[in-house]
Short mmCIF file of C-alpha atoms in Angstrom, two decimals:
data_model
loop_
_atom_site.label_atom_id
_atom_site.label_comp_id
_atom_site.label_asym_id
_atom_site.label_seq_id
_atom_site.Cartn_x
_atom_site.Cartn_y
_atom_site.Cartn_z
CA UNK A 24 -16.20 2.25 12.96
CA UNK A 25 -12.98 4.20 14.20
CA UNK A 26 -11.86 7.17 13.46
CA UNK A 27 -9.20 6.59 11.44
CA UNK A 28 -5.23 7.05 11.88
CA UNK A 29 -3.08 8.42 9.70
CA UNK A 30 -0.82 5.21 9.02
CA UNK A 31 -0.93 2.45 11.65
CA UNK A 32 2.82 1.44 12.85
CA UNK A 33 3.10 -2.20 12.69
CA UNK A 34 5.57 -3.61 15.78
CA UNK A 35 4.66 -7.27 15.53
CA UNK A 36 5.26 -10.09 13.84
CA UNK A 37 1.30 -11.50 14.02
CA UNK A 38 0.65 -8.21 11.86
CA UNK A 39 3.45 -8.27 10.12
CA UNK A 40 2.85 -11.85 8.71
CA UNK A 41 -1.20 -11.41 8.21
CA UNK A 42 -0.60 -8.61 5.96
CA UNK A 43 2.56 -10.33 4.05
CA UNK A 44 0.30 -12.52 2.57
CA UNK A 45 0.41 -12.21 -1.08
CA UNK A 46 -3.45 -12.39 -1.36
CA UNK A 47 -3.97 -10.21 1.78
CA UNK A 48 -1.52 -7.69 0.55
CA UNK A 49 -3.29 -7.34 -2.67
CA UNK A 50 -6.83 -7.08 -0.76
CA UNK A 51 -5.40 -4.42 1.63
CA UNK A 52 -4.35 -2.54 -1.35
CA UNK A 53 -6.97 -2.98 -3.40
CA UNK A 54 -9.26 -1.45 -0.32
CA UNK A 55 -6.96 1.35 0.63
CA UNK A 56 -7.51 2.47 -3.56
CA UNK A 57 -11.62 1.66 -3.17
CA UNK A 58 -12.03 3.02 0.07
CA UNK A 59 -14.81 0.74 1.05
CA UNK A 60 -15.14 -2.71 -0.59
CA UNK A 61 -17.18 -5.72 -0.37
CA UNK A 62 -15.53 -9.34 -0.82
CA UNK A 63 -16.91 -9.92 -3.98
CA UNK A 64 -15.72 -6.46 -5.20
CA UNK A 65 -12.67 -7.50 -4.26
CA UNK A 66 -12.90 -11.12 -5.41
CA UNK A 67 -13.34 -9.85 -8.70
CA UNK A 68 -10.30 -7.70 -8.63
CA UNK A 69 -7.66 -10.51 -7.46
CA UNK A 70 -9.52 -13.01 -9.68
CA UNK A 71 -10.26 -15.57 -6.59
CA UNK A 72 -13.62 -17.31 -5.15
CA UNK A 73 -15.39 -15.10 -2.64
CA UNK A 74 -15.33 -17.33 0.07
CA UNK A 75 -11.15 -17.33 0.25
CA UNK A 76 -11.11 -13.48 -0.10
CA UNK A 77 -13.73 -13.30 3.03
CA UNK A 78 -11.33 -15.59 5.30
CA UNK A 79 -8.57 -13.63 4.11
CA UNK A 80 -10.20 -10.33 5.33
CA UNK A 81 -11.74 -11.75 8.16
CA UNK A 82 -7.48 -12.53 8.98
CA UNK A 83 -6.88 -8.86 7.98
CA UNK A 84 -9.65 -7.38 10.69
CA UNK A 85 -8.31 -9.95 13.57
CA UNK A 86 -5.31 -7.85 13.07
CA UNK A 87 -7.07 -4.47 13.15
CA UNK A 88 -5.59 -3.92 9.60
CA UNK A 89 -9.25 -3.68 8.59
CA UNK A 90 -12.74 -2.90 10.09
CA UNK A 91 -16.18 -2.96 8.74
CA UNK A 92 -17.83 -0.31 6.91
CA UNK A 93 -21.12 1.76 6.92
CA UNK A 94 -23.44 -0.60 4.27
CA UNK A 95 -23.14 1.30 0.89
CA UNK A 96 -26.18 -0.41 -0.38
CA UNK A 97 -29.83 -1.70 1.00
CA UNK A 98 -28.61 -5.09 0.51
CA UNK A 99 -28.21 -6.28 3.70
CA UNK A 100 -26.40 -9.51 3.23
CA UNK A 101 -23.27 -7.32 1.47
CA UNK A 102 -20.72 -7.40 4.51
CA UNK A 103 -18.59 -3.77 4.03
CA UNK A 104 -14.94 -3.52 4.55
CA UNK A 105 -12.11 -0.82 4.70
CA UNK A 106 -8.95 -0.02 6.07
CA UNK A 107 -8.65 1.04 9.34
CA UNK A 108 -6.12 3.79 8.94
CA UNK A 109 -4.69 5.58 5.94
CA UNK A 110 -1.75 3.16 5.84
CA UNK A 111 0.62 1.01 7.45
CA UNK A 112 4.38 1.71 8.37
CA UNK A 113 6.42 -0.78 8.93
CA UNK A 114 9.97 -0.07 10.22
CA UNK A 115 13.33 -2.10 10.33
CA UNK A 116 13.52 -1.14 14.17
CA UNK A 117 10.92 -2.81 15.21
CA UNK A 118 11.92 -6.35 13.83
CA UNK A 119 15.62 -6.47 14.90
CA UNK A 120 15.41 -7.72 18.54
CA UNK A 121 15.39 -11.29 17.31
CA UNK A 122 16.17 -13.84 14.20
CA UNK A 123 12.67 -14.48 13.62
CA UNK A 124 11.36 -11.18 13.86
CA UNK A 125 14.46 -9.97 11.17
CA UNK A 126 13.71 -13.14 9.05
CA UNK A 127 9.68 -12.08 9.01
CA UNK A 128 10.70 -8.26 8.50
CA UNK A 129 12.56 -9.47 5.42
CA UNK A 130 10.44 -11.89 3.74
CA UNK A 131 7.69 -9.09 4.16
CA UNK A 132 9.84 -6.78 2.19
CA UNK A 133 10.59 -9.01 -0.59
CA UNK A 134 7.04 -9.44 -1.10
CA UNK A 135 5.97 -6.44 -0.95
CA UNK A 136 8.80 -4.85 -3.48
CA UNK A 137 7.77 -8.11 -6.10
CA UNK A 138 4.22 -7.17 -5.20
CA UNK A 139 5.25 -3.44 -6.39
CA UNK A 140 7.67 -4.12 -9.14
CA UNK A 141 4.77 -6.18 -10.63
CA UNK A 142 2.58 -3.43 -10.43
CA UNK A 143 5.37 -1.24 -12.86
CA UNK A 144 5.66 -4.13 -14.62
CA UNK A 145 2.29 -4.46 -15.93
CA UNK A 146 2.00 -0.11 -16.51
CA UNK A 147 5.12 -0.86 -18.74
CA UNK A 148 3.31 -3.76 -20.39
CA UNK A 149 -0.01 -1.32 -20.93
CA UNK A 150 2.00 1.79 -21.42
CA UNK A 151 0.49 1.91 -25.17
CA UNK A 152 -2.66 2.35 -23.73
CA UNK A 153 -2.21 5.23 -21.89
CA UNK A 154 -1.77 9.07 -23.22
CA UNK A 155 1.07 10.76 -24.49
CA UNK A 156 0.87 13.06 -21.18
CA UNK A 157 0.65 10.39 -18.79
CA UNK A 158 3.55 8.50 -20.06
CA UNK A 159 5.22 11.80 -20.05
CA UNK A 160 4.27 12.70 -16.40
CA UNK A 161 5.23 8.94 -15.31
CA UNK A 162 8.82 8.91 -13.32
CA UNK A 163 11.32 6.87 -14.21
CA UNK A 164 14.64 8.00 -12.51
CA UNK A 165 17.91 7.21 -10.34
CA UNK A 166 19.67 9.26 -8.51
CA UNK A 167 22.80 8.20 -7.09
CA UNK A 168 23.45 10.60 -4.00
CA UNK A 169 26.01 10.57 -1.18
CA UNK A 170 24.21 11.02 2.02
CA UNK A 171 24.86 10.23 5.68
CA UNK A 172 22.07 7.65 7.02
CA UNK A 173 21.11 10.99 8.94
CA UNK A 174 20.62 13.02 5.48
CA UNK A 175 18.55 9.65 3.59
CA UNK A 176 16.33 9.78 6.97
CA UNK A 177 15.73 13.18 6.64
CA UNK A 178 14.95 12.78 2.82
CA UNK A 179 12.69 9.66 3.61
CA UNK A 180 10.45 12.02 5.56
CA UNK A 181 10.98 15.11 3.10
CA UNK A 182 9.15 12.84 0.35
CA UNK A 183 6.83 11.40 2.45
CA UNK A 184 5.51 14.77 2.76
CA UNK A 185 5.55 15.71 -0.30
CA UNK A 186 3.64 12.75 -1.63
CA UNK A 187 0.66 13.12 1.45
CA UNK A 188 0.93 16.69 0.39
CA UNK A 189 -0.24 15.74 -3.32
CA UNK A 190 -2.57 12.48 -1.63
CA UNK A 191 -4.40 15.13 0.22
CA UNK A 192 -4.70 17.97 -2.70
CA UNK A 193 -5.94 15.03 -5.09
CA UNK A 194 -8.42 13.45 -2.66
CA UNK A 195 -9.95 16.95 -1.92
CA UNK A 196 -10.46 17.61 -5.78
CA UNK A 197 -12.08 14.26 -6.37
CA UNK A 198 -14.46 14.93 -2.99
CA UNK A 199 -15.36 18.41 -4.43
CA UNK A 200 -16.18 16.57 -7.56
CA UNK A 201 -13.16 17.01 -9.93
CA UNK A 202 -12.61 13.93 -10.73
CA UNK A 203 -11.80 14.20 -14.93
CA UNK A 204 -8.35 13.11 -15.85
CA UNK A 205 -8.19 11.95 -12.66
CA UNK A 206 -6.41 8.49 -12.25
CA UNK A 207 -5.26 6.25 -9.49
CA UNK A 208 -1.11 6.93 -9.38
CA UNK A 209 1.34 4.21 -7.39
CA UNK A 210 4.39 6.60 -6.30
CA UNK A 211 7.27 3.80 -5.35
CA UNK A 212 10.48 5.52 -3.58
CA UNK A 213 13.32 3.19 -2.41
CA UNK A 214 16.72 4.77 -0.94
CA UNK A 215 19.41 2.11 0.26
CA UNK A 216 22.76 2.35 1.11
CA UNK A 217 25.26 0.48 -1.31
CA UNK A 218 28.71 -0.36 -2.37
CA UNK A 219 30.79 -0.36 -5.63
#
């Protein structure tokens, strides 16, 4: 096991297409939320046989997206899993040089903003079931700003901050052992240039 990184940068298309996988993107996430997971944890989760969700990790750790994990049981057949940094960041830069690398950058996007809008989707569809104070505390806003591609960039990291700022605060409770009221939170940002 590695220490780990704080998010891995992603700068090739082999990466970039083993984690745009819709099943491998929803095992990588599912891990980054468990921390450690076995297959059939996760087979459970994404609702698929055991034996596809191992290949598909096995595809996730041949690109170093994953590594194994100290055993969290005696059972010694249970194989371990978890993410091998704290995230991934994937940046348009890095895919521009060439049609296929802009092509893969792109269909990774889409996939990953249906993977996410799905994810809103279904807290909309089970909003009933959640507090009053929750619902309150969700955000659900637009701003429309006018900002030089300078001033978004330096907004983009402002909030990035700001949300490992309140990752780290919330982690450190829940290792100290305050973990009531305490619930897993999916903080979606986009900012994009656009015209009327």
């Amino acid at each position: 096991m590695t220490d780990k990184e704080r998010d891995r940068r992603i700068t090739d298309v082999g990466t970039l297409k083993a984690l745009a996988h819709p099943l491998r993107m929803k095992l990588y996430r599912g891990m980054c939320v468990a921390g450690k997971a076995t297959a059939s944890q996760l087979a459970e989760q994404v609702d698929e046989a055991v034996s596809l969700v191992s290949y598909h990790l096995r595809k996730l750790a041949e690109h170093g997206l994953i590594e194994a994990a100290e055993p969290q049981s005696a059972d010694g057949r249970e194989r371990w899993w978890q993410p091998s940094s704290d995230g991934v960041s994937i940046q348009d830069r890095d895919f521009r040089d060439a049609p296929e690398k802009a092509a893969a950058h792109l269909a990774a996007t889409r996939l990953f903003h249906e993977q996410r809008a799905d994810m809103y989707r279904r807290y909309l569809d089970e909003r009933a079931t959640w507090s009053a104070q929750w619902n309150a505390a969700a955000p659900d806003s637009e701003s429309l700003l006018r900002l030089t591609a300078t001033e978004l960039d330096e907004l983009r990291q402002e909030l990035v901050a700001l949300a490992r700022k309140y990752d780290e605060k919330g982690r450190s409770a829940q290792a100290n052992g305050d973990t009531e009221g305490r619930e897993h939170v999916a903080l979606h940002v986009y900012g994009f240039p656009f015209r009327l």
